[in-house]
Tab-separated table of C-alpha atoms in Angstrom:
chain	number	residue	atom	x	y	z
G	1	MET	CA	63.726	107.414	97.466
G	2	TYR	CA	64.205	107.005	101.247
G	3	VAL	CA	67.989	107.314	100.877
G	4	LYS	CA	67.314	110.614	98.806
G	5	MET	CA	65.037	111.955	101.721
G	6	PHE	CA	67.587	111.051	104.554
G	7	LEU	CA	70.189	112.914	102.869
G	8	LEU	CA	67.936	115.981	102.331
G	9	GLY	CA	67.063	115.892	106.081
G	10	THR	CA	70.783	115.884	106.903
G	11	MET	CA	71.476	119.057	104.755
G	12	VAL	CA	68.632	120.797	106.189
G	13	LEU	CA	69.566	119.945	109.671
G	14	GLY	CA	72.957	120.958	108.972
G	15	SER	CA	72.179	124.417	107.417
G	16	PHE	CA	69.827	125.201	110.704
G	17	SER	CA	72.665	124.053	112.945
G	18	MET	CA	75.256	126.351	111.282
G	19	ALA	CA	72.686	129.370	111.120
G	20	GLN	CA	71.898	129.256	114.619
G	21	ALA	CA	75.132	128.379	115.989
G	22	GLN	CA	76.088	131.768	114.725
G	23	GLU	CA	73.449	133.253	116.447
G	24	GLY	CA	74.598	131.606	119.594
G	25	ASN	CA	71.010	131.170	120.857
G	26	GLY	CA	71.341	127.377	121.578
G	27	ILE	CA	68.837	126.006	118.997
G	28	PHE	CA	69.887	123.887	116.482
G	29	ASN	CA	73.412	124.617	117.519
G	30	HIS	CA	74.476	120.798	117.505
G	31	VAL	CA	73.884	117.949	115.251
G	32	SER	CA	74.645	114.335	116.161
G	33	ALA	CA	74.715	111.188	114.085
G	34	ALA	CA	73.625	107.735	115.213
G	35	VAL	CA	73.812	104.159	114.112
G	36	SER	CA	71.274	101.841	115.563
G	37	LEU	CA	70.180	97.753	115.429
G	38	GLY	CA	66.890	96.829	116.772
G	39	THR	CA	63.464	95.148	115.544
G	40	THR	CA	63.271	97.481	112.571
G	41	GLY	CA	66.623	96.491	111.291
G	42	ILE	CA	69.605	98.597	110.983
G	43	GLY	CA	69.596	102.399	111.225
G	44	ILE	CA	71.173	105.467	110.452
G	45	GLU	CA	69.643	109.201	111.845
G	46	VAL	CA	70.378	112.791	112.337
G	47	ALA	CA	69.188	114.688	115.174
G	48	ALA	CA	69.387	118.235	116.485
G	49	PRO	CA	68.120	120.163	119.467
G	50	ILE	CA	64.909	122.552	119.362
G	51	THR	CA	65.216	123.296	122.908
G	52	ASN	CA	66.882	122.149	126.057
G	53	TYR	CA	63.857	119.944	126.204
G	54	VAL	CA	63.196	118.636	122.695
G	55	ALA	CA	64.922	117.341	120.033
G	56	ILE	CA	64.132	116.245	116.357
G	57	ARG	CA	65.455	112.866	114.683
G	58	ALA	CA	65.327	111.889	111.010
G	59	GLY	CA	66.884	108.471	109.560
G	60	LEU	CA	66.516	105.549	107.864
G	61	ASP	CA	65.938	101.837	108.970
G	62	ILE	CA	66.357	98.848	106.853
G	63	MET	CA	65.594	95.120	107.892
G	64	PRO	CA	67.630	92.612	106.039
G	65	GLN	CA	65.268	90.380	104.420
G	66	PHE	CA	64.410	87.606	106.705
G	67	LYS	CA	62.931	84.404	105.393
G	68	TYR	CA	61.068	81.699	107.083
G	69	SER	CA	60.188	78.380	105.294
G	70	SER	CA	57.438	75.873	106.162
G	71	ASP	CA	55.368	73.252	104.947
G	72	VAL	CA	51.777	73.788	104.564
G	73	SER	CA	48.872	71.602	103.875
G	74	LEU	CA	46.354	71.894	101.222
G	75	GLY	CA	42.506	71.452	101.028
G	76	SER	CA	41.596	67.869	101.211
G	77	VAL	CA	39.891	66.443	97.752
G	78	SER	CA	37.676	63.272	97.360
G	79	GLY	CA	36.485	61.707	94.383
G	80	LEU	CA	39.579	62.409	92.053
G	81	PRO	CA	39.410	60.734	88.527
G	82	THR	CA	41.585	57.379	88.346
G	83	GLY	CA	45.164	58.078	88.252
G	84	VAL	CA	45.231	61.815	89.198
G	85	SER	CA	46.858	62.537	92.599
G	86	LEU	CA	47.383	65.765	94.349
G	87	PRO	CA	50.053	66.897	96.811
G	88	SER	CA	48.849	67.155	100.399
G	89	GLU	CA	51.359	69.706	101.243
G	90	VAL	CA	53.522	72.307	99.560
G	91	ALA	CA	56.529	73.985	100.853
G	92	VAL	CA	56.458	77.833	100.805
G	93	GLU	CA	58.761	80.467	102.045
G	94	GLY	CA	57.717	83.989	103.711
G	95	LYS	CA	59.886	87.078	103.154
G	96	LEU	CA	59.868	89.973	105.285
G	97	LYS	CA	60.389	93.335	103.749
G	98	LEU	CA	60.461	96.239	105.881
G	99	THR	CA	62.334	99.587	104.756
G	100	ASN	CA	61.357	102.728	106.862
G	101	GLY	CA	62.112	106.317	106.604
G	102	LYS	CA	61.376	108.356	110.150
G	103	PHE	CA	60.991	111.654	111.461
G	104	LEU	CA	60.629	111.651	115.299
G	105	ILE	CA	60.515	114.042	118.123
G	106	ASP	CA	62.096	113.660	121.716
G	107	ALA	CA	60.881	115.320	124.603
G	108	TYR	CA	62.850	115.181	127.883
G	109	PRO	CA	60.735	115.981	130.986
G	110	PHE	CA	63.857	116.518	132.989
G	111	GLN	CA	67.028	118.339	131.788
G	112	THR	CA	69.333	116.569	133.868
G	113	SER	CA	67.990	113.025	132.863
G	114	SER	CA	68.368	110.972	129.431
G	115	PHE	CA	64.625	109.750	129.756
G	116	HIS	CA	62.555	110.737	126.921
G	117	LEU	CA	59.105	110.443	125.410
G	118	THR	CA	58.883	110.281	121.452
G	119	VAL	CA	56.322	110.849	118.974
G	120	GLY	CA	56.612	110.994	115.192
G	121	ALA	CA	56.037	108.514	112.220
G	122	TYR	CA	57.833	105.932	110.264
G	123	PHE	CA	56.846	105.674	106.304
G	124	GLY	CA	57.807	102.977	103.801
G	125	ASN	CA	57.018	100.118	101.474
G	126	LYS	CA	53.405	98.773	102.157
G	127	ASP	CA	54.081	95.174	101.248
G	128	VAL	CA	55.909	93.899	104.063
G	129	ILE	CA	55.535	90.098	103.758
G	130	ASN	CA	55.758	88.086	100.504
G	131	VAL	CA	54.849	84.357	100.420
G	132	TYR	CA	55.508	82.018	97.446
G	133	ASN	CA	56.138	78.492	96.872
G	134	LYS	CA	59.803	77.273	97.066
G	135	GLU	CA	59.783	74.859	93.941
G	136	ASN	CA	58.565	76.928	90.793
G	137	GLY	CA	55.643	75.149	89.204
G	138	VAL	CA	55.081	72.609	91.998
G	139	LEU	CA	51.420	73.133	91.894
G	140	GLN	CA	50.585	72.566	88.407
G	141	GLN	CA	48.104	69.747	89.061
G	142	VAL	CA	46.535	71.550	91.255
G	143	ALA	CA	46.123	74.539	89.174
G	144	ASN	CA	44.578	72.268	86.346
G	145	TYR	CA	42.151	70.768	88.752
G	146	ASN	CA	40.966	74.064	90.121
G	147	ALA	CA	40.124	75.158	86.439
G	148	GLN	CA	37.723	72.116	85.980
G	149	PRO	CA	34.160	73.374	86.334
G	150	GLY	CA	32.180	72.697	89.415
G	151	VAL	CA	35.190	71.575	91.797
G	152	ASN	CA	36.024	73.234	95.290
G	153	PRO	CA	39.300	75.214	94.871
G	154	VAL	CA	42.200	73.633	96.414
G	155	GLY	CA	45.213	75.594	97.628
G	156	ALA	CA	47.739	76.218	100.330
G	157	LYS	CA	46.417	77.172	103.725
G	158	ILE	CA	48.381	80.506	104.825
G	159	GLY	CA	47.298	81.830	108.126
G	160	ASP	CA	43.665	82.359	107.734
G	161	TYR	CA	43.599	82.246	103.916
G	162	LEU	CA	43.243	79.787	101.138
G	163	LEU	CA	45.834	80.748	98.594
G	164	THR	CA	45.123	79.217	95.354
G	165	PRO	CA	47.742	78.630	92.350
G	166	ASP	CA	47.592	80.592	89.075
G	167	GLN	CA	48.038	79.013	85.810
G	168	ASN	CA	51.721	78.261	86.181
G	169	GLY	CA	51.288	76.303	89.355
G	170	ASN	CA	52.645	78.818	91.679
G	171	VAL	CA	51.332	80.456	94.950
G	172	LYS	CA	51.932	84.295	95.406
G	173	GLY	CA	50.621	86.426	97.956
G	174	GLU	CA	51.424	89.765	99.935
G	175	VAL	CA	50.873	91.092	103.139
G	176	LYS	CA	50.206	94.720	103.243
G	177	THR	CA	49.793	97.523	105.601
G	178	ASN	CA	49.664	101.274	105.550
G	179	GLY	CA	52.565	103.103	104.446
G	180	PHE	CA	52.324	105.812	106.912
G	181	ARG	CA	52.900	104.501	110.273
G	182	PRO	CA	52.548	106.810	113.354
G	183	TYR	CA	54.998	106.114	116.336
G	184	VAL	CA	54.811	106.697	120.159
G	185	GLY	CA	57.401	105.444	122.518
G	186	PHE	CA	60.165	106.385	125.229
G	187	GLY	CA	63.765	105.737	125.880
G	188	PHE	CA	66.923	106.579	127.626
G	189	GLY	CA	69.745	108.445	126.217
G	190	ARG	CA	70.148	111.774	124.438
G	191	ALA	CA	69.777	112.111	120.844
G	192	ILE	CA	72.707	114.583	120.852
G	193	PRO	CA	75.462	113.557	123.566
G	194	GLN	CA	76.235	116.457	126.083
G	195	LYS	CA	78.916	115.465	128.475
G	196	HIS	CA	80.736	113.569	125.949
G	197	ARG	CA	81.449	113.098	122.098
G	198	PHE	CA	79.657	109.576	122.035
G	199	ALA	CA	76.594	108.047	123.807
G	200	CYS	CA	74.435	105.086	123.906
G	201	GLY	CA	71.059	104.807	123.953
G	202	VAL	CA	67.959	102.676	123.711
G	203	ASP	CA	64.327	103.256	122.266
G	204	CYS	CA	61.251	101.411	122.794
G	205	GLY	CA	57.592	102.089	121.213
G	206	VAL	CA	55.291	100.785	118.823
G	207	MET	CA	54.406	101.606	114.948
G	208	PHE	CA	50.772	101.652	114.082
G	209	TRP	CA	50.675	100.306	110.634
G	210	GLY	CA	47.059	99.252	110.492
G	211	THR	CA	45.425	95.785	110.124
G	212	PRO	CA	47.497	93.789	107.899
G	213	GLU	CA	45.827	92.722	104.616
G	214	PHE	CA	46.407	89.399	102.371
G	215	TYR	CA	46.720	90.155	98.795
G	216	HIS	CA	46.975	87.678	95.924
G	217	GLY	CA	48.084	89.688	93.009
G	218	ASP	CA	45.872	92.762	93.023
G	219	VAL	CA	43.128	90.982	94.754
G	220	LYS	CA	42.490	91.295	98.416
G	221	LEU	CA	41.654	88.078	99.905
G	222	SER	CA	38.735	87.393	102.746
G	223	LYS	CA	39.470	85.056	105.587
G	224	GLU	CA	38.258	81.642	105.295
G	225	ASN	CA	38.633	80.873	108.862
G	226	LEU	CA	41.150	77.736	108.166
G	227	ASP	CA	43.185	76.173	110.924
G	228	GLY	CA	46.582	75.342	110.844
G	229	GLY	CA	49.744	76.528	108.895
G	230	GLY	CA	51.244	79.855	108.317
G	231	GLY	CA	53.580	79.996	111.183
G	232	PHE	CA	55.379	83.197	110.804
G	233	VAL	CA	53.248	84.438	108.278
G	234	LYS	CA	50.090	83.984	110.284
G	235	THR	CA	51.578	85.642	113.282
G	236	MET	CA	52.671	88.863	111.344
G	237	SER	CA	49.436	89.099	109.468
G	238	LYS	CA	47.546	89.609	112.752
G	239	LEU	CA	49.621	92.427	114.248
G	240	SER	CA	48.113	95.699	113.881
G	241	VAL	CA	51.016	97.337	115.716
G	242	TYR	CA	54.833	96.570	115.317
G	243	PRO	CA	56.923	96.661	117.954
G	244	CYS	CA	59.958	98.794	118.185
G	245	VAL	CA	63.034	98.309	120.150
G	246	SER	CA	66.418	99.513	119.171
G	247	PHE	CA	69.987	99.875	120.644
G	248	LYS	CA	71.912	103.156	119.215
G	249	VAL	CA	75.450	104.676	119.318
G	250	ALA	CA	75.239	108.343	118.780
G	251	GLY	CA	77.996	110.900	118.189
G	252	ARG	CA	77.903	114.726	118.069
G	253	ILE	CA	79.348	116.055	114.673
G	254	ILE	CA	78.794	119.811	115.471
């Protein structure tokens, strides 16, 4: 879906560019393409000027699937029947999934400077982190224990949450954010190079994706105020804004 939207944006910018270039009024009379690398992943974008002081950009950023592994503790259990033992910890893996389309507007306060302020929005998948145990069915005994009436449930402490295994002995969770993510930032470098065919640039800002929420299947989990565990997942689940820093190389194509 995001690739189709990016291609559509490219065609729209291109058609505007050719039409306006024929009129010779200097608006939409150039189009550039850029590749970038940063905290939102590997990106491609197209850009066109609206005036000498404003340019628009549309593109797609894809984050390679970054994984983080950690051993997390399980809740303590007392009074187990003879011969029954439960593991004290389990190896879990968190996987970051971040694919974003974007539409941004750059404002250049000074015509002779490449400094710009940027507003716009990113939009992408809501489930940004998947959490699961690395060994399939490793918590089957825990699931069997939890199925007994009157026992306190045992599970993996992921950040501030207690994640209990399903009937197959697996824990699975998702950290979800808003799919629509407003953006504000600043940077250096023209979206459309002026003096040369190619130019470098840097952008810095924040993406507002809301307070992350932890889901176990379709159920939103509430915080249990647990300590320890979580690592990368715990940090990410507390970020209501996502920092965006990227370096890019842009080339004028029209």
